[in-house]
Short mmCIF file of C-alpha atoms and ligand atoms in Angstrom, two decimals:
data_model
loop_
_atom_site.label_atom_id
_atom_site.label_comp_id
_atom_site.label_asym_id
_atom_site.label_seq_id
_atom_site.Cartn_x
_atom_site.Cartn_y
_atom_site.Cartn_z
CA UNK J 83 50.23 22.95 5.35
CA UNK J 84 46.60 22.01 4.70
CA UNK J 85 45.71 19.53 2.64
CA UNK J 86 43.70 20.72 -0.65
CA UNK J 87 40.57 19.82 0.06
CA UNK J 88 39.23 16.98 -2.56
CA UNK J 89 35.99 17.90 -5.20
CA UNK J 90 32.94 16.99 -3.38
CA UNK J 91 31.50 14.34 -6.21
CA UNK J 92 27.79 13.71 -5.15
CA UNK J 93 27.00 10.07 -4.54
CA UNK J 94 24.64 9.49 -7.49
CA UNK J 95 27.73 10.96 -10.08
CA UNK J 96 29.62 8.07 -8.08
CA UNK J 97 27.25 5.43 -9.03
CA UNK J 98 27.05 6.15 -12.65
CA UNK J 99 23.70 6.57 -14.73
CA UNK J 100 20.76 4.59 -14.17
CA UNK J 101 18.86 3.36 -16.98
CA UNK J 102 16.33 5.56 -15.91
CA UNK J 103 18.38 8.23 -16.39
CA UNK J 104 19.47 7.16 -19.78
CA UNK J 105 16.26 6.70 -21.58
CA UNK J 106 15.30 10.17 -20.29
CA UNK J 107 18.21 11.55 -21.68
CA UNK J 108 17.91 9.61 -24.83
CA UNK J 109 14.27 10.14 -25.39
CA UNK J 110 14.26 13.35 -24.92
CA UNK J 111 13.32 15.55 -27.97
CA UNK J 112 17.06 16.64 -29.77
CA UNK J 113 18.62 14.27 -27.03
CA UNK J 114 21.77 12.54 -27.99
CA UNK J 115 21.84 10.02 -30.44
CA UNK J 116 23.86 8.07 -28.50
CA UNK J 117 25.37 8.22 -24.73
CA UNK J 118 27.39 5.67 -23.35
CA UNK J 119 27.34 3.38 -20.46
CA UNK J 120 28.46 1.66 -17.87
CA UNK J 121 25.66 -0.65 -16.21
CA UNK J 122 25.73 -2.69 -13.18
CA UNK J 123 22.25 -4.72 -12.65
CA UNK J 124 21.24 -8.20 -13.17
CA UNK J 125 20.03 -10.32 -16.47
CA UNK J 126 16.55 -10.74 -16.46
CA UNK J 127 16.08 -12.74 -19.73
CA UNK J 128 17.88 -13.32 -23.36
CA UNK J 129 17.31 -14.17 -27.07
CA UNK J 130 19.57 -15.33 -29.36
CA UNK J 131 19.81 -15.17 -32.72
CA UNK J 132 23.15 -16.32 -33.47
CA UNK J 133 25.42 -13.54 -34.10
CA UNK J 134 22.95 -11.18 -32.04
CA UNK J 135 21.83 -11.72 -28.17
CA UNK J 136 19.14 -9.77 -27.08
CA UNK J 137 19.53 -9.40 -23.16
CA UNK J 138 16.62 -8.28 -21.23
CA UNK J 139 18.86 -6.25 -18.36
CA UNK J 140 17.77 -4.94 -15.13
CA UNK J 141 19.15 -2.32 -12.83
CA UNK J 142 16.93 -1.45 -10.52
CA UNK J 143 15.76 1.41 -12.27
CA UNK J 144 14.11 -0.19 -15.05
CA UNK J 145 14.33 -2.90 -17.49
CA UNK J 146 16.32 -2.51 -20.96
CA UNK J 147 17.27 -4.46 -24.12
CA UNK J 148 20.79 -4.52 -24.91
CA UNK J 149 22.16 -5.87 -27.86
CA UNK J 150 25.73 -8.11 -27.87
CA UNK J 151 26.91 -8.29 -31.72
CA UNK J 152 29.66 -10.79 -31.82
CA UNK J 153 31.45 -8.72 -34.19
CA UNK J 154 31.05 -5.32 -31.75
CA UNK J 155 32.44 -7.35 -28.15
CA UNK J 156 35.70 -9.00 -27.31
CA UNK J 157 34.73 -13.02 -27.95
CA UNK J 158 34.66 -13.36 -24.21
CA UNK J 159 31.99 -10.96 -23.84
CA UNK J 160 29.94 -12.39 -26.11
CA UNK J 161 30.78 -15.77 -24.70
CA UNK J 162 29.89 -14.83 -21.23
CA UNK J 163 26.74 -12.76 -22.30
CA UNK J 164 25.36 -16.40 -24.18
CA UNK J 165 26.50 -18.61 -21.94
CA UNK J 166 25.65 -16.96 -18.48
CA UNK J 167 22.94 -18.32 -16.19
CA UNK J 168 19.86 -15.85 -15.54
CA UNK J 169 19.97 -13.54 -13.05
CA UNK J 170 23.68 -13.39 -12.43
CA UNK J 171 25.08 -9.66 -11.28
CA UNK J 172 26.51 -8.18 -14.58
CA UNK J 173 28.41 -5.14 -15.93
CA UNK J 174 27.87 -3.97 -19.17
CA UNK J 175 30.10 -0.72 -21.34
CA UNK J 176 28.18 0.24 -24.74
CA UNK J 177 26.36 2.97 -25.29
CA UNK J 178 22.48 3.95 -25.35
CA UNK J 179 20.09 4.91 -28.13
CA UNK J 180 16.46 6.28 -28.24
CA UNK J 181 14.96 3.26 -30.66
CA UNK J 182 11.06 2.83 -30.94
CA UNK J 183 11.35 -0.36 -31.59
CA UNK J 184 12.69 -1.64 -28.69
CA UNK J 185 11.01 -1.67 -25.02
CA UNK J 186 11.16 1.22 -23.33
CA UNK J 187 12.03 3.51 -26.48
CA UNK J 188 15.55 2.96 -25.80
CA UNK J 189 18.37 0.22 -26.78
CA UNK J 190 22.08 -0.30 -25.34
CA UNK J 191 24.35 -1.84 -27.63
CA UNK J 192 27.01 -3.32 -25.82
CA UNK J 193 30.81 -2.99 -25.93
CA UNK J 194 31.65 -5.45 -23.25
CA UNK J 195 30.24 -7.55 -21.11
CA UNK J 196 31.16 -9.24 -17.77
CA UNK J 197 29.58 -11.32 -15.14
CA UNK J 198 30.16 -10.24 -11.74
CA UNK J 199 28.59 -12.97 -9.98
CA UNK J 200 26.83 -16.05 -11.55
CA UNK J 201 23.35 -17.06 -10.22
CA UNK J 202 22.99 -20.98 -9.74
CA UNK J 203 20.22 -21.94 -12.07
CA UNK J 204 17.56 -19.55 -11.21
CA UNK J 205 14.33 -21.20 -9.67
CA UNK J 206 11.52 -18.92 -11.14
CA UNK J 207 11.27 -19.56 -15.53
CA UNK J 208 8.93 -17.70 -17.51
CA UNK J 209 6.42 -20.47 -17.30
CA UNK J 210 3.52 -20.24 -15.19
CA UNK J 211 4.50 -21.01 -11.40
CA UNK J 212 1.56 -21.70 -8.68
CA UNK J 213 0.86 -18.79 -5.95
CA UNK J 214 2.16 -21.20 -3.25
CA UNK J 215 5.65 -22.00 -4.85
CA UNK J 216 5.93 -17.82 -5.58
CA UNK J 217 5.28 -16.92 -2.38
CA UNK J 218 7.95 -19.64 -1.24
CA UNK J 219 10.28 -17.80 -3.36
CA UNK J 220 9.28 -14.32 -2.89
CA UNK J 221 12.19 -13.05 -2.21
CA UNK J 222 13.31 -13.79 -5.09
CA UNK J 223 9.91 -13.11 -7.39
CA UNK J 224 10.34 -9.42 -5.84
CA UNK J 225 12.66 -9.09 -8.88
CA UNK J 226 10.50 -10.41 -11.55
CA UNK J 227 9.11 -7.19 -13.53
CA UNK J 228 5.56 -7.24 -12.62
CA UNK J 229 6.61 -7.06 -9.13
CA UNK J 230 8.68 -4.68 -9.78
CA UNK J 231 5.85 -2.52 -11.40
CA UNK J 232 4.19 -2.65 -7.65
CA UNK J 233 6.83 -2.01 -5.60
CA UNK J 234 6.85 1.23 -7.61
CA UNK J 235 3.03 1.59 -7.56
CA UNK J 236 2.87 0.81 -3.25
CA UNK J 237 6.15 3.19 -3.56
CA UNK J 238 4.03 6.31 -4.97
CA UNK J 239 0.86 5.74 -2.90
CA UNK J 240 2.26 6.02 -0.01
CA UNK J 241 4.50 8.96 -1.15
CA UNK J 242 0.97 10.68 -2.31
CA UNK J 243 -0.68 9.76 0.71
CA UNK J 244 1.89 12.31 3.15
CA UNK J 245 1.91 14.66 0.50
CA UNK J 246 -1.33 15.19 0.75
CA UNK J 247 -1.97 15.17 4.03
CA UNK J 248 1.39 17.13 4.68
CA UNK J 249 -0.21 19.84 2.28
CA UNK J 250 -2.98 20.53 4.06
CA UNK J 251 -1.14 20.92 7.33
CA UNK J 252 -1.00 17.27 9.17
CA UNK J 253 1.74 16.17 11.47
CA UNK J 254 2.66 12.57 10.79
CA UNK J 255 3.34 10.90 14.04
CA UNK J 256 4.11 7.30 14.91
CA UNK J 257 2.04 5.53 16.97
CA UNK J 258 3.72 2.05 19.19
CA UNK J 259 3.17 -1.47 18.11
CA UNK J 260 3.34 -3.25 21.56
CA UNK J 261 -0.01 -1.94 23.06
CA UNK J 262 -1.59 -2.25 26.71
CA UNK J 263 -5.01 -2.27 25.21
CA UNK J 264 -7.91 -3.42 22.23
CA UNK J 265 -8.59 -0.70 20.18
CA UNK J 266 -11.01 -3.07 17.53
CA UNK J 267 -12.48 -5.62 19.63
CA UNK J 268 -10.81 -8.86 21.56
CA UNK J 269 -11.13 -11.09 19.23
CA UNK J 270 -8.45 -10.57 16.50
CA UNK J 271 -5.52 -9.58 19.54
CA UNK J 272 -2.32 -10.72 18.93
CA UNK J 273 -1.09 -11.39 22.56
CA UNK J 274 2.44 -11.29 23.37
CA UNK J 275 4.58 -11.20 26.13
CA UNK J 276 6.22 -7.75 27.37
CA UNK J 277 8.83 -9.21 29.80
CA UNK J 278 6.54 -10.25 33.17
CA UNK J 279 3.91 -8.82 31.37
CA UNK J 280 1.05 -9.22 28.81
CA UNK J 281 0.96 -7.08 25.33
CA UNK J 282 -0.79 -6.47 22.08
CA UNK J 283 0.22 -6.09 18.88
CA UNK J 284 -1.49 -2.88 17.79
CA UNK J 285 -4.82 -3.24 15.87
CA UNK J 286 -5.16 0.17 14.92
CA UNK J 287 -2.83 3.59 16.03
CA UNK J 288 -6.50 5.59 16.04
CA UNK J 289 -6.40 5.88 20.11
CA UNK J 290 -3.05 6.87 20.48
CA UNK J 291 -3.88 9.18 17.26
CA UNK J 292 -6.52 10.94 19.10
CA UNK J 293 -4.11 12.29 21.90
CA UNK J 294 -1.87 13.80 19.25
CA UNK J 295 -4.54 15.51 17.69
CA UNK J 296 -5.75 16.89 21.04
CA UNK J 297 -1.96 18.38 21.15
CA UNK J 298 -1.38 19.62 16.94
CA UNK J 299 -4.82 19.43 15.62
CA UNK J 300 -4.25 17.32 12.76
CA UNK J 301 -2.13 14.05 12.70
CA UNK J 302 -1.95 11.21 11.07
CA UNK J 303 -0.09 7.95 11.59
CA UNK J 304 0.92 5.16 8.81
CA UNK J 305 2.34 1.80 10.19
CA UNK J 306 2.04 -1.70 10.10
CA UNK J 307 -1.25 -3.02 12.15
CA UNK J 308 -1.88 -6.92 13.09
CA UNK J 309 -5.19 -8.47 13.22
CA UNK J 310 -5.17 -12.47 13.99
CA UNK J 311 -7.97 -12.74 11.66
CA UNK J 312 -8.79 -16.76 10.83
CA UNK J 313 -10.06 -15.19 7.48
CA UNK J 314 -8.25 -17.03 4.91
CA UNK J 315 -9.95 -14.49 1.76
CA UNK J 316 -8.18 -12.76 -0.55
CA UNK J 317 -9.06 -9.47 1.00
CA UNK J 318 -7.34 -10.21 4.41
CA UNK J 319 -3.69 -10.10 6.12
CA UNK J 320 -2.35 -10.34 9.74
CA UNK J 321 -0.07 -7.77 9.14
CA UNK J 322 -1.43 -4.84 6.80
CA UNK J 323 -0.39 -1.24 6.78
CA UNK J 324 -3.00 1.11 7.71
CA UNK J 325 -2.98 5.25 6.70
CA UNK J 326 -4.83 6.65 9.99
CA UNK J 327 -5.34 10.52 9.56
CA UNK J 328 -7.46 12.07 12.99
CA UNK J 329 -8.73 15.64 13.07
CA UNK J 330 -9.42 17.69 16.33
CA UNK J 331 -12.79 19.77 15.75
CA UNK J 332 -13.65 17.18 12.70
CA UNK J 333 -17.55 15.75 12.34
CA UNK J 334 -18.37 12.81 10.45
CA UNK J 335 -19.30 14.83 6.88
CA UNK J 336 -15.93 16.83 7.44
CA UNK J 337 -13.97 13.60 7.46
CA UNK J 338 -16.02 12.12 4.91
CA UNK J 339 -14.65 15.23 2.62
CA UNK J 340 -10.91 14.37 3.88
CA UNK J 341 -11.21 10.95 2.98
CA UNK J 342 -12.86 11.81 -0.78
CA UNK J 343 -9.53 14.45 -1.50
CA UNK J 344 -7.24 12.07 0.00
CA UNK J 345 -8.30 9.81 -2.53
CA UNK J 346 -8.55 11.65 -5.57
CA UNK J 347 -5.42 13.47 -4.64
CA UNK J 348 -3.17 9.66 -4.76
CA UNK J 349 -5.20 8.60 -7.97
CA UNK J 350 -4.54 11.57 -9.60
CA UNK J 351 -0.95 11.20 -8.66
CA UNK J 352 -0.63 7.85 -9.94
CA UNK J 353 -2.43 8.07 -13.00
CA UNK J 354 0.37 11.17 -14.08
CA UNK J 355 3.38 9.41 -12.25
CA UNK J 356 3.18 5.71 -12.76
CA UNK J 357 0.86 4.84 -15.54
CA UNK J 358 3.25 3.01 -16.89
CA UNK J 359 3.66 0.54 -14.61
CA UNK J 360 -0.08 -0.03 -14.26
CA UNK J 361 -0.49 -0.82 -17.79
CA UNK J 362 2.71 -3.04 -17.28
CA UNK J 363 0.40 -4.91 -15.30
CA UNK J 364 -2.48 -4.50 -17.76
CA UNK J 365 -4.50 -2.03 -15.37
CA UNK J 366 -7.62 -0.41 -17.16
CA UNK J 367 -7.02 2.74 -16.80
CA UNK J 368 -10.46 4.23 -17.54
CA UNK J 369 -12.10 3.07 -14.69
CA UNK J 370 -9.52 5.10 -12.24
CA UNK J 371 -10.22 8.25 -14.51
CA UNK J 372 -13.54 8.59 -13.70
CA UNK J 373 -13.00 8.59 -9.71
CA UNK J 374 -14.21 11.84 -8.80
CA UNK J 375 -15.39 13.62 -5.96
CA UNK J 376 -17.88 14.15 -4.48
CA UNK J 377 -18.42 10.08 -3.54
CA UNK J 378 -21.89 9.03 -3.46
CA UNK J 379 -23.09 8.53 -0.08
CA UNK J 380 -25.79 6.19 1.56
CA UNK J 381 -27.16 5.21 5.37
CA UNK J 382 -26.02 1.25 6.57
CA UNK J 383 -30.25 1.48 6.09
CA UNK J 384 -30.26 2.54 2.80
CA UNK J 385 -28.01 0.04 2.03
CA UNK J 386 -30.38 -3.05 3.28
CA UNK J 387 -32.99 -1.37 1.37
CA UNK J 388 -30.90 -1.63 -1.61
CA UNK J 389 -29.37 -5.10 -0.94
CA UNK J 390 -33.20 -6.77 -0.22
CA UNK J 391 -33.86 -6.28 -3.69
CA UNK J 392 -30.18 -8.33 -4.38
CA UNK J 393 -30.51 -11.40 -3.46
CA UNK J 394 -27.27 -11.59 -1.24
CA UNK J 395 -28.54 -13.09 1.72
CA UNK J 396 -27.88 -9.94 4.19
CA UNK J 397 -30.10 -9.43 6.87
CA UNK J 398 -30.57 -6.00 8.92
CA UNK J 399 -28.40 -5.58 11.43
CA UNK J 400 -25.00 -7.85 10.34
CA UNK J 401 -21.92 -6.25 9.22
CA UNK J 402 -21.35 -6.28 4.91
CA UNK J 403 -19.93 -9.46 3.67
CA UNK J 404 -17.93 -8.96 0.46
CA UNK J 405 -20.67 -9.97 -1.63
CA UNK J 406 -23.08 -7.48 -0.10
CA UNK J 407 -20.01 -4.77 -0.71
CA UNK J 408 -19.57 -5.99 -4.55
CA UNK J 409 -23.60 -5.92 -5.08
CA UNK J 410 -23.84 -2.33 -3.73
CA UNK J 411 -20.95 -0.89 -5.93
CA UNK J 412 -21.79 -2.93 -8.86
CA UNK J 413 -23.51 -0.15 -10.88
CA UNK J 414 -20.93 2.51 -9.86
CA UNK J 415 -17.94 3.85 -10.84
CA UNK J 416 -16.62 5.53 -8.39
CA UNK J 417 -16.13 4.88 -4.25
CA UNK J 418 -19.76 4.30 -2.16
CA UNK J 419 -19.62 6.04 1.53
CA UNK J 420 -21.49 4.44 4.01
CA UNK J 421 -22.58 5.92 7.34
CA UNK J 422 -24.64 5.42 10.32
CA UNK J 423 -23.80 2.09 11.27
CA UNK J 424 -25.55 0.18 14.00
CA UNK J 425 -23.67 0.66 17.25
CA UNK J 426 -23.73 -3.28 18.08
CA UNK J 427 -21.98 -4.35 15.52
CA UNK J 428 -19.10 -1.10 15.45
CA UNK J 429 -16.36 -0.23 18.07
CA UNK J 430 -17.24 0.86 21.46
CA UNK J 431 -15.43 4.57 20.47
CA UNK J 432 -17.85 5.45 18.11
CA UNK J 433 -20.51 8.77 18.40
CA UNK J 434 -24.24 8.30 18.61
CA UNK J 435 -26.04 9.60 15.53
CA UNK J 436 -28.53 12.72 16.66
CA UNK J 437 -31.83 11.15 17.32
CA UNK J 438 -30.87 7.72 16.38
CA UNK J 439 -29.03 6.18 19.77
CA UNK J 440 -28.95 3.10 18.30
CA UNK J 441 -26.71 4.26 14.78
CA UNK J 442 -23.79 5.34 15.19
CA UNK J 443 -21.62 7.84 13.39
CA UNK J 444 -19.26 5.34 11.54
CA UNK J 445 -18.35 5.47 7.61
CA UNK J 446 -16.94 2.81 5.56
CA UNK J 447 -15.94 3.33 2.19
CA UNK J 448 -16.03 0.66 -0.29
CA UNK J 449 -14.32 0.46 -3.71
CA UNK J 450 -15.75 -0.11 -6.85
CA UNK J 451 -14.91 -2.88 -8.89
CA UNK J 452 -15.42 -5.25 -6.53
CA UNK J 453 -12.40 -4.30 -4.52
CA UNK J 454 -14.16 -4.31 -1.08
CA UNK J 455 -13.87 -1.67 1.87
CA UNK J 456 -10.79 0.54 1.62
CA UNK J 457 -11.53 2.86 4.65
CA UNK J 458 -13.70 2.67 8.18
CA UNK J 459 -13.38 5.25 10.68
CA UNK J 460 -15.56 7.77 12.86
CA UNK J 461 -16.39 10.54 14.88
CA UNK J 462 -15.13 10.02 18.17
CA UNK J 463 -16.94 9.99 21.24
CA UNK J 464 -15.71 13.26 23.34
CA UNK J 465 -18.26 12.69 26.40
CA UNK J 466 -16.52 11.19 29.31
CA UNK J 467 -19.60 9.24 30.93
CA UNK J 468 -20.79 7.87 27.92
CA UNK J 469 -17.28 6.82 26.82
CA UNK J 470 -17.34 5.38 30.55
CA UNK J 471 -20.44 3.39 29.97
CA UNK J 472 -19.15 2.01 26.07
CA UNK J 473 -15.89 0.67 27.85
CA UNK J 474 -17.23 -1.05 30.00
CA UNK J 475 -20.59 -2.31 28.13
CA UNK J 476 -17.57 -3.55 25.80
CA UNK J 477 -16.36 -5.10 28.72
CA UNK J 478 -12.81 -3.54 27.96
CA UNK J 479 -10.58 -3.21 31.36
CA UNK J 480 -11.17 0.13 32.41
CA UNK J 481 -7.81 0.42 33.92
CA UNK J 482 -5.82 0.43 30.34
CA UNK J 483 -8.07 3.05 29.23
CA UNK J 484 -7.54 5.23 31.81
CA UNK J 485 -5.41 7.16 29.76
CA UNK J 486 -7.96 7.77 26.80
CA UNK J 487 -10.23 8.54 29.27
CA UNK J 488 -8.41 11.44 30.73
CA UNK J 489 -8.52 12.76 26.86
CA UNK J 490 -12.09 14.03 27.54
CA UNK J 491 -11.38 15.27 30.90
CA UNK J 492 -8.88 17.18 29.09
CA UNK J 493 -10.45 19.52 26.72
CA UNK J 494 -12.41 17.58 24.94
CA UNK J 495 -14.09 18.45 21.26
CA UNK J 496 -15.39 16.82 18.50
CA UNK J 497 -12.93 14.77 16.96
CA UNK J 498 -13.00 12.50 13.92
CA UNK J 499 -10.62 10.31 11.64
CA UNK J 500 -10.39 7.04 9.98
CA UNK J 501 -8.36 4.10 8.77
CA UNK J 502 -7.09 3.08 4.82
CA UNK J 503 -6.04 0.10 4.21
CA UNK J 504 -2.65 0.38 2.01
CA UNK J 505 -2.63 -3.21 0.65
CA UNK J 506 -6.62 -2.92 -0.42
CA UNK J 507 -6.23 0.23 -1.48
CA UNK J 508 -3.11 -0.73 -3.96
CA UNK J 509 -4.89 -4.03 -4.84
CA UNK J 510 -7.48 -1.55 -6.24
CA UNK J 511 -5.30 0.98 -7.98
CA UNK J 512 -3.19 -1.95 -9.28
CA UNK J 513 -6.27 -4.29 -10.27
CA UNK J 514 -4.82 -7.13 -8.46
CA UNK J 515 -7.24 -9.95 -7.63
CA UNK J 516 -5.66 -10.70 -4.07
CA UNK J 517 -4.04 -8.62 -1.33
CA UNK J 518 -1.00 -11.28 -1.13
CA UNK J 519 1.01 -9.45 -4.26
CA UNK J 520 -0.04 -5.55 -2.42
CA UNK J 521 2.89 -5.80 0.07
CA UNK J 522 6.25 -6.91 -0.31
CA UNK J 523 6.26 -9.86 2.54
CA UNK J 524 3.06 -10.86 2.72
CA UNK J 525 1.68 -12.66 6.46
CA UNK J 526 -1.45 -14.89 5.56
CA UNK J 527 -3.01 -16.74 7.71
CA UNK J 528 -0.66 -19.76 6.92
CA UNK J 529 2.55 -18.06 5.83
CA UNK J 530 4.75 -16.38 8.07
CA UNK J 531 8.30 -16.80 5.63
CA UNK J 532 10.22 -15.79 3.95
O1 4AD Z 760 -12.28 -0.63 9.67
P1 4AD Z 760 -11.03 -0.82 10.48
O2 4AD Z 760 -10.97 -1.99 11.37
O3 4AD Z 760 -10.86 0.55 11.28
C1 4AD Z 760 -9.95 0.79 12.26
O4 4AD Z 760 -9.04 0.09 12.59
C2 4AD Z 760 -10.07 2.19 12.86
N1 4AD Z 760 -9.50 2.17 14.22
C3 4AD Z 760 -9.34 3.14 11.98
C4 4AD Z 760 -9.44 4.57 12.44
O5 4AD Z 760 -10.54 5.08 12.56
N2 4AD Z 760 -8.32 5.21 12.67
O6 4AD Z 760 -9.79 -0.88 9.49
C5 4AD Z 760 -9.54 0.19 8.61
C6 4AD Z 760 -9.15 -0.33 7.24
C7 4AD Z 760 -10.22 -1.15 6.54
O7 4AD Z 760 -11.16 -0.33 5.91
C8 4AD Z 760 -9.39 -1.95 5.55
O8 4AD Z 760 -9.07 -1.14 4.42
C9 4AD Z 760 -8.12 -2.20 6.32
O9 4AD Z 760 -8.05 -1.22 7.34
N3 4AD Z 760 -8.11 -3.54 6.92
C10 4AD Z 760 -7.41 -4.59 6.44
N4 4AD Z 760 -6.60 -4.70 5.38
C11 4AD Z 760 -6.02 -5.90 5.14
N5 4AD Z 760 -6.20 -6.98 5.93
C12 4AD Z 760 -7.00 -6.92 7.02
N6 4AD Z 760 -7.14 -7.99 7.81
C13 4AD Z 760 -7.65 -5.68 7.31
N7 4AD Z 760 -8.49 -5.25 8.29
C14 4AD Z 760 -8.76 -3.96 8.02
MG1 MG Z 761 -13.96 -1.73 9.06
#
């Protein structure tokens, strides 16, 4: 005989409520006035006032108050919930209630409490802890709520980031770390060994991007890049994650346009979906409400003209330091595009402008609010022999490009794209003043662990 066949019972009705879950249901308009609860998460902080404890609990979810009345809990419980060390594993019955006094709009009163397992004393205290001795514990300061707040807030722009480009009809492929070839100059390679032979860490997945957009039009990739970069700012990584969208047929203004929706698109999205966290980390909001497109858009030349009058100490022909960046966005309130770079100081992939040999077709795009550039990219050489001539005026070995060479004796076309930086462009959104807190493990120049 066959056996019956068991309920299917859906993984999330296995785990129970979040607390997510229940201050939706409990804040909901006619919502329950009370739903109970069984929690498992971790205790993030307490208050006592004698017969009362005020836990601050975490799940994972969220963050919660729940109340322990020693007349409402089995004297254990209330033992355990006074006595136990912070951030032990604990699991909590009571019930939730909308309440607008408490955080959150919602309080659990609990019925019992147990400890599941007890931290040792916990190394990270409310009081203020130096960036060095957080970073030494960041796996642990992952849990603390502000980081927790960013998590969610890296989380959705990265999630907003494919939708977007998945809406209008890009093909997310992945592009290989261990690389034959420099895609952004020699000096910032990350060599490595690839058994008997020598490898790169990838820089950038733009030339590997360009093939698959010679195959489905428009792709994009997102992965983690490495630049060994002796720049110890607070603006830099060795390992960031780059957004790298590339468009067969695209010119410079047309990618200039893809960048500005992109944009607008993820702010949008976070200013509806996570607002709350970005005020949890005291993010003005007004400032990302007035992003808008169309960007306003100036020549690298226009720029020099407008940073001789600034006192930075640029001169014609360098590459923006962040102060020149900061003093050209300092009256604005939304993004600044920049185009027409010179071509000595830009890769060796990048398109002539018409009638100006010595410009090239590059755009940057740098934040306001003294956040710094956010996104560089191009239009692509498609000529073969001048492509020919950049490589090896670059003095790039030939040989490891012959592969992106045969893309423009291929088919060639116009072809554009560009890179975003993910931790700049959080840093930004989340008003942090240094990349370190934009990415969950952070590699600086002198930290490699945990
Ligand atoms: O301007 P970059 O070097 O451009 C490229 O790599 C192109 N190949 C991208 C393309 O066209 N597909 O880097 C792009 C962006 C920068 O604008 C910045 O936001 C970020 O990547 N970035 C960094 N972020 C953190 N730490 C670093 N060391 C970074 N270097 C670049
Ligand atoms: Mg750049």
């Amino acid at each position: 005989m066959p056996a019956s066949p068991t309920p299917h019972v859906s993984w999330k009705d296995r785990m129970g409520p979040t607390l997510d879950g229940l201050r939706r249901a409990v804040t909901t308009e006619d919502g329950p006035s009370g739903v109970p609860a069984r929690l498992r998460g971790w205790l993030a902080g307490r208050r006592s006032s004698g017969r009362l404890l005020f836990l601050n609990f975490r799940d994972g979810s969220g963050f919660a108050q729940v109340v322990v009345a020693k007349n409402r809990v089995p004297p254990e419980s209330f033992e355990a919930a006074r006595a136990c060390p912070l951030e032990s594993a604990v699991e909590i019955s009571g019930a939730a209630f909308a309440d607008a006094r408490a955080p959150g709009g919602m309080e659990v009163r609990a019925e019992a409490f147990a400890v599941i397992c007890a931290a040792e004393p916990y190394p990270i205290s409310p009081k203020e802890h130096g960036a060095q001795f957080l970073l030494d514990h960041r796996h642990l300061w992952l849990r603390s709520k502000r980081q927790h707040a960013l998590l969610r807030i890296r989380d959705e722009v990265l999630h907003s980031f494919r939708e977007y480009l998945r809406e209008q009809g890009f093909v997310c492929a992945d592009t290989p770390i261990f690389t034959p070839n420099a895609c952004e100059g020699t000096t910032t390679l990350f060599e490595t060994q690839y058994f008997d032979r020598r490898a790169y860490l990838a820089q950038s997945g733009q030339l590997y991007n360009e093939a698959v957009a010679l195959s489905v039009g428009r792709t994009y990739c997102l992965g983690p890049t490495f630049r060994a970069e002796k720049s110890k700012t607070r603006r830099h990584l060795i390992e960031f994650w780059m957004l790298e969208p590339e468009v067969a047929w695209a010119e410079l203004d047309d990618i200039v346009a893809l960048a500005e929706g992109l944009i607008c698109h993820t702010v949008e999205r976070l200013l509806e979906r996570r607002a709350l966290e970005l005020e949890a980390l005291g993010r003005d909001l007004a400032p990302l409400r007035r992003i808008r497109a169309p960007f306003p858009r100036i020549t690298y030349d226009e720029a020099g003209e407008i940073l001789a009058g600034k006192g930075t100490g640029f001169t014609l022909g360098d590459d923006f330091g962040a102060p020149d960046e900061t003093a050209l966005t300092e009256d604005l309130d939304r993004p600044l595009v920049i185009t027409h770079f010179p071509a000595a100081i830009k890769a060796f992939y990048m398109e002539p402008a018409p009638g100006r040999p010595d410009r090239v077709l590059g755009l940057d795009i740098i934040a306001p609010e003294g956040y710094g550039e956010i996104v560089g990219g191009s239009q692509r050489i498609h000529d073969p022999g001048l492509l020919r001539r950049r490589i090896r005026e670059h003095r790039l070995p030939e040989d490891a490009f012959s592969w992106y060479l045969d893309l423009r004796r291929f088919g060639s076309v116009p072809h554009s794209g560009f890179g975003l930086g993910i931790e700049r462009f959080v840093s930004w959104m989340a008003g942090l003043s240094h990349l370190r807190e934009a990415i969950p493990f952070p590699r600086l120049l002198y930290r490699l662990s945990p």
